[in-house]
Coordinates of C-alpha atoms in Angstrom, one line a residue:
M30 CA -38.3 11.8 9.7
A31 CA -36.0 8.8 10.4
D32 CA -34.7 8.5 13.0
Q33 CA -31.1 9.3 13.8
E34 CA -28.6 7.0 15.2
P35 CA -27.0 8.7 18.7
E36 CA -23.6 10.0 17.9
H37 CA -21.1 8.2 19.9
E38 CA -18.1 9.9 22.0
G39 CA -14.4 8.3 21.8
P40 CA -11.3 8.7 19.8
Q41 CA -12.1 8.8 16.3
I42 CA -10.3 6.9 13.7
P43 CA -9.8 7.7 10.0
D44 CA -11.7 5.6 7.4
V45 CA -9.8 4.0 4.5
N46 CA -10.9 2.6 1.2
D47 CA -8.5 0.3 -0.5
D48 CA -9.1 -1.2 -3.9
D49 CA -8.1 -4.5 -4.7
G50 CA -5.6 -4.8 -7.6
E51 CA -7.2 -6.5 -10.8
E52 CA -5.9 -10.2 -11.8
N53 CA -3.8 -10.2 -14.8
E54 CA -5.4 -11.8 -18.1
G55 CA -4.3 -14.3 -21.1
P56 CA -3.3 -17.2 -21.6
A57 CA -1.0 -19.5 -19.5
R58 CA 2.4 -20.1 -20.8
P59 CA 2.5 -23.6 -22.6
P60 CA 4.3 -26.7 -20.6
P61 CA 8.1 -26.8 -21.4
D62 CA 7.9 -30.0 -23.1
E63 CA 5.4 -28.7 -25.8
E64 CA 7.7 -25.5 -26.1
D65 CA 10.4 -27.6 -27.3
G66 CA 8.2 -29.8 -29.6
G67 CA 10.4 -33.2 -28.7
E68 CA 9.7 -36.4 -27.9
E69 CA 9.4 -37.1 -23.9
D70 CA 11.9 -38.8 -22.5
E71 CA 11.1 -42.3 -21.8
G72 CA 12.0 -44.4 -18.6
I73 CA 12.6 -41.5 -16.5
V74 CA 10.4 -41.5 -13.3
G75 CA 10.7 -38.8 -11.1
P76 CA 10.5 -35.0 -10.2
A77 CA 12.7 -33.1 -12.9
V78 CA 16.2 -31.4 -11.7
P79 CA 15.9 -28.1 -10.7
P80 CA 17.7 -25.6 -13.1
P81 CA 20.3 -24.0 -11.1
A82 CA 19.6 -21.5 -8.5
K83 CA 20.3 -17.6 -9.0
R84 CA 23.3 -16.4 -6.8
R85 CA 22.4 -13.7 -4.7
K86 CA 24.3 -10.8 -3.8
V87 CA 25.5 -11.0 -0.4
L88 CA 27.2 -8.3 1.7
E89 CA 30.1 -9.7 3.8
F90 CA 29.8 -8.4 7.3
E91 CA 26.4 -7.1 7.1
A92 CA 25.9 -7.9 10.9
Q93 CA 28.7 -6.0 11.8
Y94 CA 27.6 -3.1 9.9
L95 CA 24.1 -3.1 10.9
A96 CA 25.5 -3.5 14.8
A97 CA 26.8 0.4 13.8
L98 CA 23.5 1.6 13.0
P99 CA 20.5 2.3 15.3
C100 CA 17.7 -0.1 15.6
G101 CA 15.5 1.2 17.9
S102 CA 11.9 1.0 16.9
M103 CA 11.0 4.1 18.6
Y104 CA 12.9 7.2 19.0
E105 CA 14.9 7.4 22.4
K106 CA 14.7 10.8 23.1
S107 CA 13.3 14.0 21.8
Y108 CA 14.1 17.8 22.3
M109 CA 12.3 20.9 21.8
H110 CA 13.1 24.6 19.6
R111 CA 10.2 26.8 19.4
D112 CA 9.4 26.6 16.1
H113 CA 9.5 23.9 13.3
V114 CA 13.2 22.3 13.1
T115 CA 14.0 22.5 9.6
H116 CA 17.7 21.4 9.3
V117 CA 19.8 18.8 11.3
V118 CA 23.4 17.8 10.5
A119 CA 26.0 15.8 12.6
T120 CA 29.7 16.9 12.1
A121 CA 32.7 15.0 12.1
S122 CA 33.8 17.0 15.6
D123 CA 30.7 14.8 17.7
F124 CA 28.6 18.0 17.2
V125 CA 24.8 17.9 16.4
I126 CA 23.4 21.3 14.8
T127 CA 19.7 21.9 14.3
A128 CA 18.0 25.0 12.8
S129 CA 14.4 25.9 13.0
A130 CA 11.8 28.0 11.0
D131 CA 12.2 30.9 13.6
G132 CA 16.0 31.8 12.5
H133 CA 17.6 29.8 15.5
L134 CA 20.3 27.4 15.3
K135 CA 21.2 25.3 18.3
F136 CA 24.4 23.2 19.0
W137 CA 24.5 20.3 20.7
K138 CA 27.5 18.1 22.4
K139 CA 27.3 14.3 21.4
Q140 CA 27.6 12.8 24.6
G141 CA 28.7 8.8 25.4
L142 CA 25.0 8.4 25.6
G143 CA 22.7 11.0 24.0
I144 CA 23.6 14.6 23.1
E145 CA 23.6 17.6 25.6
F146 CA 22.9 21.3 24.8
V147 CA 25.9 23.8 24.2
K148 CA 24.5 27.1 22.4
L149 CA 21.4 28.9 21.2
Y150 CA 22.0 31.4 18.2
R151 CA 19.1 33.6 17.1
A152 CA 21.0 33.8 13.8
H153 CA 18.3 34.9 11.2
T154 CA 15.3 37.3 11.3
G155 CA 13.6 34.6 9.1
P156 CA 13.4 30.8 8.6
V157 CA 16.7 29.2 7.8
D158 CA 16.8 27.7 4.5
G159 CA 20.4 26.0 4.3
L160 CA 23.1 24.9 6.9
S161 CA 26.1 23.1 5.9
V162 CA 28.9 21.7 7.7
S163 CA 32.8 21.4 6.3
W164 CA 33.8 17.9 5.4
D165 CA 36.3 18.0 8.4
G166 CA 33.4 19.0 10.6
T167 CA 35.0 22.8 12.1
L168 CA 32.9 25.1 10.2
C169 CA 29.5 25.5 10.0
V170 CA 27.5 28.2 8.1
S171 CA 23.3 29.1 7.6
I172 CA 21.7 31.3 5.1
S173 CA 18.1 32.8 5.3
R174 CA 16.1 34.7 3.0
D175 CA 16.8 37.6 5.0
Q176 CA 19.9 37.7 2.5
T177 CA 22.4 37.2 5.3
V178 CA 25.4 34.3 5.5
K179 CA 26.5 33.5 9.2
V180 CA 29.7 31.2 9.7
Y181 CA 30.1 29.6 12.9
D182 CA 33.4 27.6 14.3
V183 CA 31.8 24.5 15.2
A184 CA 34.6 23.7 18.3
S185 CA 34.2 26.9 20.0
F186 CA 30.1 27.3 19.1
D187 CA 31.1 31.1 18.0
M188 CA 30.1 32.9 15.2
I189 CA 33.2 34.1 13.7
V190 CA 31.9 35.8 10.4
M191 CA 28.7 37.3 8.7
L192 CA 28.0 38.1 5.1
K193 CA 25.5 40.4 3.8
L194 CA 24.4 39.2 0.2
P195 CA 22.8 41.4 -2.8
Y196 CA 20.4 38.7 -3.5
I197 CA 18.4 36.0 -1.9
P198 CA 20.3 32.7 -1.3
G199 CA 19.1 29.2 -2.3
C200 CA 21.5 27.0 -1.5
V201 CA 25.2 26.8 0.3
E202 CA 27.9 24.4 0.7
W203 CA 31.6 24.4 1.9
V204 CA 33.9 23.7 -1.3
F205 CA 37.7 23.6 0.0
K206 CA 40.3 20.6 0.5
K207 CA 42.1 19.9 3.5
G208 CA 45.1 22.1 4.0
E209 CA 43.8 24.9 1.8
A210 CA 44.2 28.1 3.2
Q211 CA 40.7 29.5 1.6
W212 CA 37.4 28.7 3.4
R213 CA 35.6 28.5 0.0
L214 CA 32.0 28.4 0.4
A215 CA 29.5 28.0 -2.7
I216 CA 26.2 30.1 -2.4
S217 CA 23.6 29.8 -5.2
D218 CA 21.3 32.4 -6.2
L219 CA 17.4 31.6 -5.4
D220 CA 16.2 33.7 -8.3
S221 CA 18.9 32.9 -11.1
P222 CA 21.2 30.0 -12.1
A223 CA 24.3 31.8 -10.6
I224 CA 26.4 30.2 -7.9
H225 CA 28.7 32.6 -6.2
V226 CA 31.9 31.3 -4.5
Y227 CA 33.3 33.3 -1.3
D228 CA 36.3 33.0 1.0
A229 CA 35.1 33.2 4.5
A230 CA 38.4 33.4 5.9
S231 CA 38.7 36.8 4.3
T232 CA 36.8 40.3 5.4
N233 CA 35.9 40.7 1.7
S234 CA 32.3 40.3 1.0
E235 CA 32.5 40.0 -2.5
P236 CA 32.8 36.6 -4.6
I237 CA 36.0 35.0 -5.7
T238 CA 34.4 33.9 -8.8
S239 CA 30.8 33.6 -10.1
L240 CA 29.5 30.5 -12.2
T241 CA 26.9 31.8 -14.6
T242 CA 26.9 29.4 -17.5
L243 CA 26.9 25.8 -15.5
H244 CA 23.4 26.0 -15.0
R245 CA 20.4 27.6 -17.2
A246 CA 18.0 27.4 -13.9
P247 CA 18.1 28.1 -10.4
V248 CA 20.2 25.3 -8.3
T249 CA 17.9 23.4 -6.1
A250 CA 20.6 21.1 -4.3
M251 CA 24.5 21.3 -4.0
R252 CA 26.9 18.7 -2.1
Y253 CA 31.0 18.6 -2.3
N254 CA 32.6 15.2 -2.5
A255 CA 35.8 15.8 -0.5
A256 CA 36.9 12.8 -1.9
H257 CA 37.4 14.0 -5.4
D258 CA 37.5 17.7 -4.5
T259 CA 34.0 18.0 -7.0
V260 CA 30.9 19.5 -6.3
I261 CA 27.8 18.0 -7.7
S262 CA 25.0 20.2 -8.1
T263 CA 21.6 20.4 -9.9
D264 CA 18.8 22.6 -10.7
S265 CA 15.2 23.3 -11.4
K266 CA 15.4 21.8 -14.8
G267 CA 16.6 18.3 -13.6
F268 CA 19.8 18.6 -14.7
L269 CA 23.2 17.4 -12.9
E270 CA 26.4 18.7 -13.1
Y271 CA 30.0 17.9 -11.8
W272 CA 32.8 20.9 -11.1
S273 CA 35.9 21.4 -9.6
G274 CA 35.8 23.1 -6.3
S275 CA 39.2 24.5 -6.8
S276 CA 39.1 25.3 -10.5
Y277 CA 35.6 25.5 -11.1
S278 CA 36.1 23.7 -14.4
H279 CA 35.1 19.9 -15.2
P280 CA 36.6 17.5 -12.7
T281 CA 39.9 15.2 -13.3
S282 CA 39.9 12.9 -10.2
G283 CA 37.8 10.3 -10.0
V284 CA 35.3 10.7 -13.1
T285 CA 35.9 8.5 -16.1
W286 CA 33.5 10.1 -18.8
S287 CA 34.4 13.4 -20.5
L288 CA 31.3 13.8 -22.6
K289 CA 28.1 14.1 -20.7
M290 CA 26.0 12.0 -23.0
D291 CA 27.9 9.1 -21.9
T292 CA 26.1 9.4 -18.4
G293 CA 22.8 9.0 -16.7
L294 CA 23.2 12.7 -15.6
F295 CA 20.1 13.6 -17.5
E296 CA 17.9 11.4 -15.9
L297 CA 15.8 13.7 -13.5
A298 CA 15.3 15.6 -16.7
K299 CA 14.1 12.8 -18.5
A300 CA 11.9 12.2 -15.7
K301 CA 10.4 15.7 -15.6
T302 CA 11.2 15.7 -12.1
V303 CA 13.4 18.1 -9.7
A304 CA 15.7 17.0 -7.0
R305 CA 15.2 18.9 -3.7
S306 CA 18.1 17.1 -1.7
L307 CA 21.4 15.5 -2.6
E308 CA 23.9 13.8 -0.5
V309 CA 27.4 11.9 -1.2
S310 CA 28.4 8.7 0.6
R311 CA 31.7 9.2 2.4
D312 CA 33.8 7.7 0.5
G313 CA 32.6 9.6 -2.5
S314 CA 31.6 7.1 -4.8
Q315 CA 28.3 7.2 -5.1
F316 CA 25.6 10.0 -4.4
V317 CA 21.7 10.2 -3.8
T318 CA 18.7 12.2 -4.8
M319 CA 15.2 12.5 -3.8
S320 CA 13.1 14.2 -5.9
T321 CA 9.7 16.1 -6.5
D322 CA 8.4 12.7 -7.8
R323 CA 9.2 10.9 -4.6
R324 CA 11.6 8.8 -6.3
V325 CA 15.0 7.9 -4.5
R326 CA 17.9 7.5 -7.1
I327 CA 21.3 6.7 -6.3
F328 CA 24.4 7.1 -8.9
S329 CA 27.8 6.3 -9.3
F330 CA 30.1 9.2 -9.1
A331 CA 32.9 7.8 -11.2
T332 CA 30.5 6.9 -14.2
G333 CA 27.5 9.5 -13.5
K334 CA 25.2 6.4 -14.3
L335 CA 22.0 5.7 -12.4
K336 CA 22.3 2.2 -10.0
R337 CA 19.0 2.3 -8.3
V338 CA 15.9 3.6 -8.1
Y339 CA 13.5 3.2 -4.9
D340 CA 9.8 4.6 -5.6
E341 CA 8.4 6.3 -2.6
S342 CA 5.6 7.6 -4.1
A343 CA 1.9 7.2 -2.8
E344 CA 0.8 4.6 -5.2
A345 CA 3.8 2.6 -4.3
A346 CA 2.9 3.1 -0.6
N347 CA -0.6 1.9 -1.5
E348 CA 0.7 -1.0 -3.6
L349 CA 2.7 -2.4 -0.7
Q350 CA 0.0 -1.7 2.1
R351 CA -2.0 -4.3 -0.3
N352 CA 0.2 -6.7 -1.5
G353 CA 3.6 -6.2 0.7
G354 CA 5.0 -7.8 3.2
E355 CA 4.1 -7.4 6.7
I356 CA 7.4 -4.9 7.7
F357 CA 5.7 -2.8 4.8
Q358 CA 2.2 -3.0 6.1
L359 CA 0.2 -0.8 8.6
E360 CA -3.1 -0.9 10.4
N361 CA -5.9 0.7 7.7
I362 CA -6.7 3.3 10.2
D363 CA -3.0 4.5 10.3
F364 CA -2.2 4.1 7.0
G365 CA -5.1 6.4 6.1
R366 CA -4.0 9.1 8.7
R367 CA -0.5 8.9 7.4
M368 CA -1.5 9.0 3.4
A369 CA -3.8 12.4 4.6
V370 CA -0.2 13.7 5.6
E371 CA 1.6 12.5 2.5
R372 CA -0.7 14.3 0.6
E373 CA -0.6 17.5 2.9
L374 CA 3.2 17.6 2.7
G375 CA 3.1 17.4 -1.1
H376 CA 1.5 20.6 -1.3
S377 CA 3.7 22.5 1.3
D378 CA 6.0 25.2 0.1
T379 CA 7.5 25.5 3.5
A380 CA 7.9 22.2 4.5
P381 CA 11.9 20.8 4.4
P382 CA 12.2 18.2 1.6
P383 CA 13.0 14.5 2.6
A384 CA 16.8 13.8 2.2
A385 CA 18.1 10.5 2.3
I386 CA 21.7 10.1 3.6
F387 CA 24.3 7.0 3.7
D388 CA 25.7 5.3 6.5
E389 CA 29.6 5.8 6.7
S390 CA 30.1 2.6 4.9
G391 CA 28.3 3.2 2.2
H392 CA 26.2 -0.1 2.0
F393 CA 23.5 1.2 3.7
L394 CA 20.9 4.0 2.5
L395 CA 18.5 5.5 5.2
V396 CA 15.3 7.0 3.7
P397 CA 12.4 8.9 5.3
T398 CA 9.3 7.6 4.3
L399 CA 5.5 7.7 5.7
L400 CA 6.3 4.2 7.0
G401 CA 9.4 6.0 9.0
V402 CA 13.0 5.7 8.3
K403 CA 13.9 2.8 6.1
V404 CA 17.4 1.2 6.0
I405 CA 18.1 -0.3 2.8
N406 CA 20.9 -2.3 1.9
T407 CA 22.2 -1.3 -1.3
T408 CA 24.1 -4.4 -1.9
T409 CA 21.4 -7.0 -1.5
N410 CA 18.8 -4.5 -2.2
K411 CA 16.4 -5.4 0.9
V412 CA 15.0 -3.3 3.7
V413 CA 16.6 -4.5 6.6
R414 CA 14.7 -2.3 9.2
I415 CA 12.3 0.5 9.4
L416 CA 13.0 2.8 12.2
G417 CA 10.0 4.8 14.3
K418 CA 7.4 2.7 12.2
V419 CA 5.3 2.6 15.5
E420 CA 5.5 6.7 15.5
S421 CA 2.3 7.2 13.9
G422 CA 2.2 11.0 14.6
E423 CA 5.8 12.0 13.2
R424 CA 6.7 11.9 9.4
F425 CA 10.2 12.2 9.5
L426 CA 11.9 14.7 6.6
R427 CA 15.8 15.3 7.0
L428 CA 18.2 13.0 8.7
A429 CA 21.5 13.1 10.3
L430 CA 23.7 10.0 11.1
Y431 CA 26.0 9.8 14.1
Q432 CA 28.3 6.8 13.8
G433 CA 31.2 7.8 16.2
A434 CA 32.2 10.6 13.6
G435 CA 35.4 11.8 15.3
A436 CA 37.3 8.7 14.1
G437 CA 35.2 8.0 11.4
A438 CA 37.4 9.3 8.5
K439 CA 40.1 7.1 9.6
R440 CA 38.0 3.9 9.5
A441 CA 36.9 4.7 6.0
K442 CA 40.4 4.2 4.5
V443 CA 40.5 0.5 5.9
R444 CA 39.5 -1.3 2.6
A445 CA 39.1 -4.9 3.9
P446 CA 37.9 -4.8 7.6
T447 CA 37.7 -8.0 9.9
Q448 CA 35.1 -9.2 11.6
D449 CA 36.6 -8.4 14.8
M450 CA 37.7 -5.3 13.7
L451 CA 33.9 -4.0 13.1
D452 CA 32.8 -5.8 16.3
R453 CA 35.4 -3.3 18.5
M454 CA 34.5 -0.5 16.4
A455 CA 30.7 -1.1 17.3
A456 CA 31.3 -1.3 20.8
M457 CA 33.2 2.2 20.8
R458 CA 30.2 4.0 19.7
D459 CA 26.6 5.4 20.4
P460 CA 25.3 5.2 16.7
T461 CA 22.4 7.8 16.8
L462 CA 20.3 9.0 14.1
I463 CA 18.9 12.6 14.3
A464 CA 15.7 13.3 12.6
C465 CA 13.0 16.3 12.0
A466 CA 9.5 15.3 11.1
Y467 CA 6.7 17.8 9.3
K468 CA 5.0 20.6 11.4
K469 CA 6.9 19.6 14.5
S470 CA 8.9 21.8 16.8
R471 CA 11.6 18.9 17.9
L472 CA 14.2 16.8 16.9
Y473 CA 14.0 13.2 17.3
L474 CA 17.2 10.6 18.4
F475 CA 16.7 7.4 17.4
S476 CA 19.7 4.9 19.0
T477 CA 20.5 1.1 19.6
R478 CA 17.9 1.5 22.8
E479 CA 14.1 1.9 23.1
P480 CA 12.8 4.7 25.2
G481 CA 13.1 3.9 29.3
E482 CA 10.0 4.1 31.6
P483 CA 10.7 7.6 33.1
S484 CA 10.5 7.7 37.1
D485 CA 8.2 10.5 36.7
P486 CA 5.0 9.9 34.4
T487 CA 4.8 13.5 33.7
T488 CA 8.2 13.5 31.9
G489 CA 9.1 11.0 29.7
R490 CA 10.9 10.6 26.1
D491 CA 10.2 14.3 25.0
V492 CA 12.3 16.6 27.2
F493 CA 10.2 20.2 27.4
N494 CA 13.8 22.3 27.2
E495 CA 11.8 25.2 25.9
K496 CA 9.4 27.2 27.7
P497 CA 6.0 26.4 25.7
A498 CA 4.6 29.2 23.8
L499 CA 1.9 31.2 25.2
E500 CA -1.0 29.6 23.0
D501 CA 0.1 26.3 24.0
M502 CA -0.2 26.6 27.8
V503 CA -3.4 25.7 29.2
T504 CA -4.3 26.3 32.8
G505 CA -7.1 24.8 35.1
E506 CA -9.6 27.0 35.7
G507 CA -11.0 27.2 39.8
D508 CA -11.5 28.8 42.7
N509 CA -8.3 29.0 43.8
G510 CA -4.6 27.7 43.5
S511 CA -5.0 25.8 46.3
A512 CA -7.6 23.4 45.2
V513 CA -5.2 21.7 43.0
N514 CA -3.3 20.3 46.2
V515 CA -6.0 18.7 47.9
L516 CA -7.3 16.7 44.9
P517 CA -6.6 13.1 44.9
R518 CA -3.4 11.5 43.1
G519 CA -4.3 7.9 42.7
A520 CA -7.3 5.6 41.8
L521 CA -7.7 1.8 42.1
M522 CA -10.2 0.4 39.7
H523 CA -11.9 -2.9 40.6
T524 CA -13.3 -4.5 37.3
T525 CA -15.0 -8.0 36.9
R526 CA -11.1 -9.1 35.2
G527 CA -9.3 -7.8 37.9
D528 CA -7.9 -4.4 39.6
I529 CA -6.0 -1.4 37.6
T530 CA -4.1 1.1 40.0
L531 CA -4.3 4.5 38.0
K532 CA -1.9 7.5 39.0
L533 CA -3.8 10.8 38.3
F534 CA -2.5 14.1 37.4
P535 CA -4.3 16.9 39.3
D536 CA -1.8 19.6 39.3
E537 CA -2.1 19.8 35.2
C538 CA -5.8 18.5 35.3
P539 CA -8.0 19.7 38.0
K540 CA -11.4 19.6 36.6
S541 CA -11.0 16.4 34.9
I542 CA -9.7 14.8 38.4
D543 CA -12.5 16.8 40.8
N544 CA -14.7 15.3 37.8
F545 CA -13.2 11.8 37.8
T546 CA -13.1 11.3 41.4
T547 CA -15.8 12.6 42.6
H548 CA -18.1 10.4 39.9
A549 CA -16.0 7.4 41.6
R550 CA -16.8 8.4 45.4
N551 CA -20.3 8.7 44.3
G552 CA -20.8 5.3 42.9
Y553 CA -21.4 6.8 39.4
Y554 CA -19.2 4.4 37.9
D555 CA -20.1 1.5 39.8
G556 CA -21.4 -1.8 37.5
V557 CA -20.8 0.7 34.5
L558 CA -19.9 -1.6 31.4
F559 CA -16.7 -1.4 29.2
H560 CA -19.0 -0.6 26.2
R561 CA -16.1 -0.4 23.3
V562 CA -13.0 -2.7 23.0
I563 CA -10.7 -2.4 20.1
K564 CA -7.9 -4.5 19.9
G565 CA -4.5 -2.3 18.9
F566 CA -6.4 0.8 20.3
M567 CA -8.0 1.5 23.5
L568 CA -11.1 0.3 26.1
Q569 CA -13.6 2.6 26.6
T570 CA -16.3 2.9 29.6
G571 CA -17.8 5.4 32.0
D572 CA -21.4 5.5 30.2
P573 CA -24.0 4.5 32.3
L574 CA -26.3 3.7 29.7
G575 CA -23.6 1.4 28.1
D576 CA -23.8 2.5 24.6
G577 CA -21.7 5.4 24.3
T578 CA -24.4 8.0 24.1
G579 CA -25.0 8.9 27.8
G580 CA -23.1 10.0 31.1
E581 CA -22.4 13.9 32.0
S582 CA -20.0 16.0 34.4
I583 CA -20.6 16.5 38.1
W584 CA -21.7 19.8 37.2
G585 CA -24.3 18.8 35.1
G586 CA -23.4 18.8 30.6
E587 CA -20.1 19.2 29.5
F588 CA -16.9 21.0 30.5
G589 CA -13.7 22.0 28.8
D590 CA -10.6 20.3 27.3
E591 CA -7.4 20.5 29.7
C592 CA -4.6 19.1 26.8
H593 CA -1.3 19.8 28.7
K594 CA 1.9 19.8 26.2
A595 CA 3.7 17.3 29.0
L596 CA 0.8 14.7 28.9
R597 CA 0.4 12.8 25.8
H598 CA -1.1 9.5 24.3
D599 CA 2.8 8.4 23.8
R600 CA 2.7 4.9 25.4
P601 CA 0.0 2.1 26.6
G602 CA -1.9 2.6 29.7
I603 CA -2.6 6.0 29.3
L604 CA -5.8 7.6 31.1
S605 CA -7.8 9.9 29.0
M606 CA -10.9 11.7 28.9
A607 CA -13.6 10.4 25.6
N608 CA -15.5 13.5 23.9
A609 CA -17.3 14.3 20.6
G610 CA -15.5 17.2 20.1
P611 CA -13.7 19.7 21.7
N612 CA -14.8 20.8 25.0
T613 CA -17.8 18.1 25.4
N614 CA -16.3 16.0 28.2
G615 CA -18.8 14.4 30.5
S616 CA -18.1 11.0 32.4
Q617 CA -16.6 8.9 29.7
F618 CA -13.1 8.0 29.6
F619 CA -10.6 5.2 28.0
I620 CA -7.2 3.4 28.5
T621 CA -5.1 3.1 25.4
T622 CA -3.5 -0.3 24.9
V623 CA -0.7 1.3 21.9
P624 CA 0.8 4.5 21.8
T625 CA -1.9 7.3 20.3
P626 CA -0.2 10.5 19.0
W627 CA -2.8 11.3 17.0
L628 CA -5.2 12.1 20.0
D629 CA -3.0 14.6 21.5
N630 CA -4.4 17.9 21.8
K631 CA -8.1 16.4 21.2
H632 CA -8.5 14.7 24.6
T633 CA -7.3 15.2 28.1
V634 CA -4.7 12.9 29.5
F635 CA -5.4 12.7 33.2
G636 CA -3.8 9.6 34.3
R637 CA -2.0 6.7 33.6
V638 CA -1.9 2.8 34.4
V639 CA 1.0 2.1 37.0
K640 CA -0.1 -1.4 38.0
G641 CA -2.6 -4.0 36.6
M642 CA -1.6 -3.4 33.1
D643 CA -1.9 -6.9 32.5
V644 CA -5.8 -6.7 33.3
V645 CA -5.9 -3.8 30.5
L646 CA -4.8 -6.2 27.8
L647 CA -7.0 -9.2 29.2
I648 CA -9.8 -7.1 28.8
E649 CA -8.2 -5.9 25.4
K650 CA -8.4 -9.6 24.3
C651 CA -12.2 -10.0 24.5
K652 CA -14.3 -11.0 21.5
T653 CA -16.5 -8.2 20.4
D654 CA -19.4 -7.6 18.0
K655 CA -19.4 -5.2 15.2
N656 CA -19.9 -2.4 17.4
D657 CA -16.8 -3.0 19.4
K658 CA -19.0 -4.4 22.3
P659 CA -17.8 -7.3 24.2
H660 CA -19.9 -10.2 23.8
E661 CA -19.5 -11.0 27.1
D662 CA -20.2 -8.2 29.7
V663 CA -16.8 -6.8 31.4
K664 CA -17.8 -4.2 34.2
I665 CA -16.5 -1.7 36.8
L666 CA -17.3 -2.6 40.2
N667 CA -16.4 0.3 41.8
I668 CA -13.5 2.9 41.9
E669 CA -11.6 3.6 45.1
V670 CA -10.2 6.9 45.3
L671 CA -6.6 7.5 46.8
E672 CA -5.4 10.5 47.8
T673 CA -1.6 9.4 47.5
L674 CA -0.1 7.3 45.1
D675 CA 3.8 5.7 46.0
N676 CA 4.6 4.6 42.2

């Protein structure tokens, strides 16, 4: 039998195979003078005059509009729910409301910087399937497959109405105008084409009217265009419909067509796709859908015609990865992992569908994609920035945008703002994008700021505002509780390239700290190589054999993982145990040089670099061979254990 290569320990990276595109075949075009068939101009020497350049569309005050949008490459903060977050909305009254798969609703109040938790409702016994806020931000409604409807007063965050339905609701939307006495609420039937309209202000649980012939299939999304008192709804056959929120007939305001054949409202049906989300711009002039074919379509409300199509399918992502600009490209490792998540998302029946939204000006579209949240200038048709591109552990799905919404309705009426006005408005608000992500129990906040460095390394941008579930709580094993208190809290690693100071976390990872510091005191790491160095990833060491196959714990053999929810691979300089699978920790460890969230819950984080990050980056730049081993040896001279650390 042939000898097998030893299995290497350490953080693993998915492989990606990219096929090169084929070159186009065919004859080249003839020179221009051969096409003309005329005689060459004689006596003219020099280059020909270039043809007049095509005028490109320009958005006036683009810089000021962008200043009113989040620009952080990473999310600044995240907050917890007890289960996967499925819905996020931001109101015109400065509130943020989130819902999760366990039927819970949370109210958050927008502060000068960030948000503050206000109230929790255990609203439904099943997952929240729909969440909607009225155009003025005063009312909120949630629906669930438990066949209940809950209505909340946003300003007082009180539940004021509860309805029990004889059917399972599919979609929900407020459909009343300013000043009307009725709080009309449109709710679709999940299993039929019917849409029922209720007056939430009354105690009558019977609908005001039922629209049973408008659609021929169950409704999948609907939104109210408050500027024109019109509801736009779409069904599982791909048909889009307009109907008045007050008369329930064809709208008369803002619509220039009477025959549907003159519009592009059949585009989804022709493409044999279904819109799972639909959003309307604040001024009511356009709306956007995201469909099961992973395409984003922008329609003009007045004409009903298709204006733009953006392809966010897997095929388009692969093409961008091969031939797109730098803004669209990822490391092959990261791209392969994200594509795997994308395939899983495509087969999920419980994940919330991605939803694109407009900013308050209507000039920019924010689209959640596998690259992050794209911000697209719809006038110039260009991606101007991507939020969260470096957040490889989160696939963002639903979005809500706060832009100082309390005064936004008045600003939207200004048709020709000056640059000075836009500068003042941007300075008065804290633009924040709130997002939920696939299989994540958190809401993520993007702002104009990057996450700051926390004073306590065990706390960071991910706020633990909920008690972790029992299955997520990992406790260190030991003879008694006092053992944790006597373990060292720091270490000074002397290397051939310089010194690295490490802060250790004995309270969360007592076994890992005991193993690491005992080995250090015994000289186990003295003279050990950094045997695996990958630029843009990590440095690995701790193997006395120097090839990644050796090393054992102080107890002999291997010991179990101590993954703690408060300690994540969320920044450069994380000190973590290397392993060859679950519960196979020995003596090897690594230090990250970038955030590596895909390693969370797979490798034990037991410390972080607090001084000497320049040394880490210096080692990272070493030239390596095909096995990622530096050509010139980089070694640990020794590790000095520190009982305390004042950092």
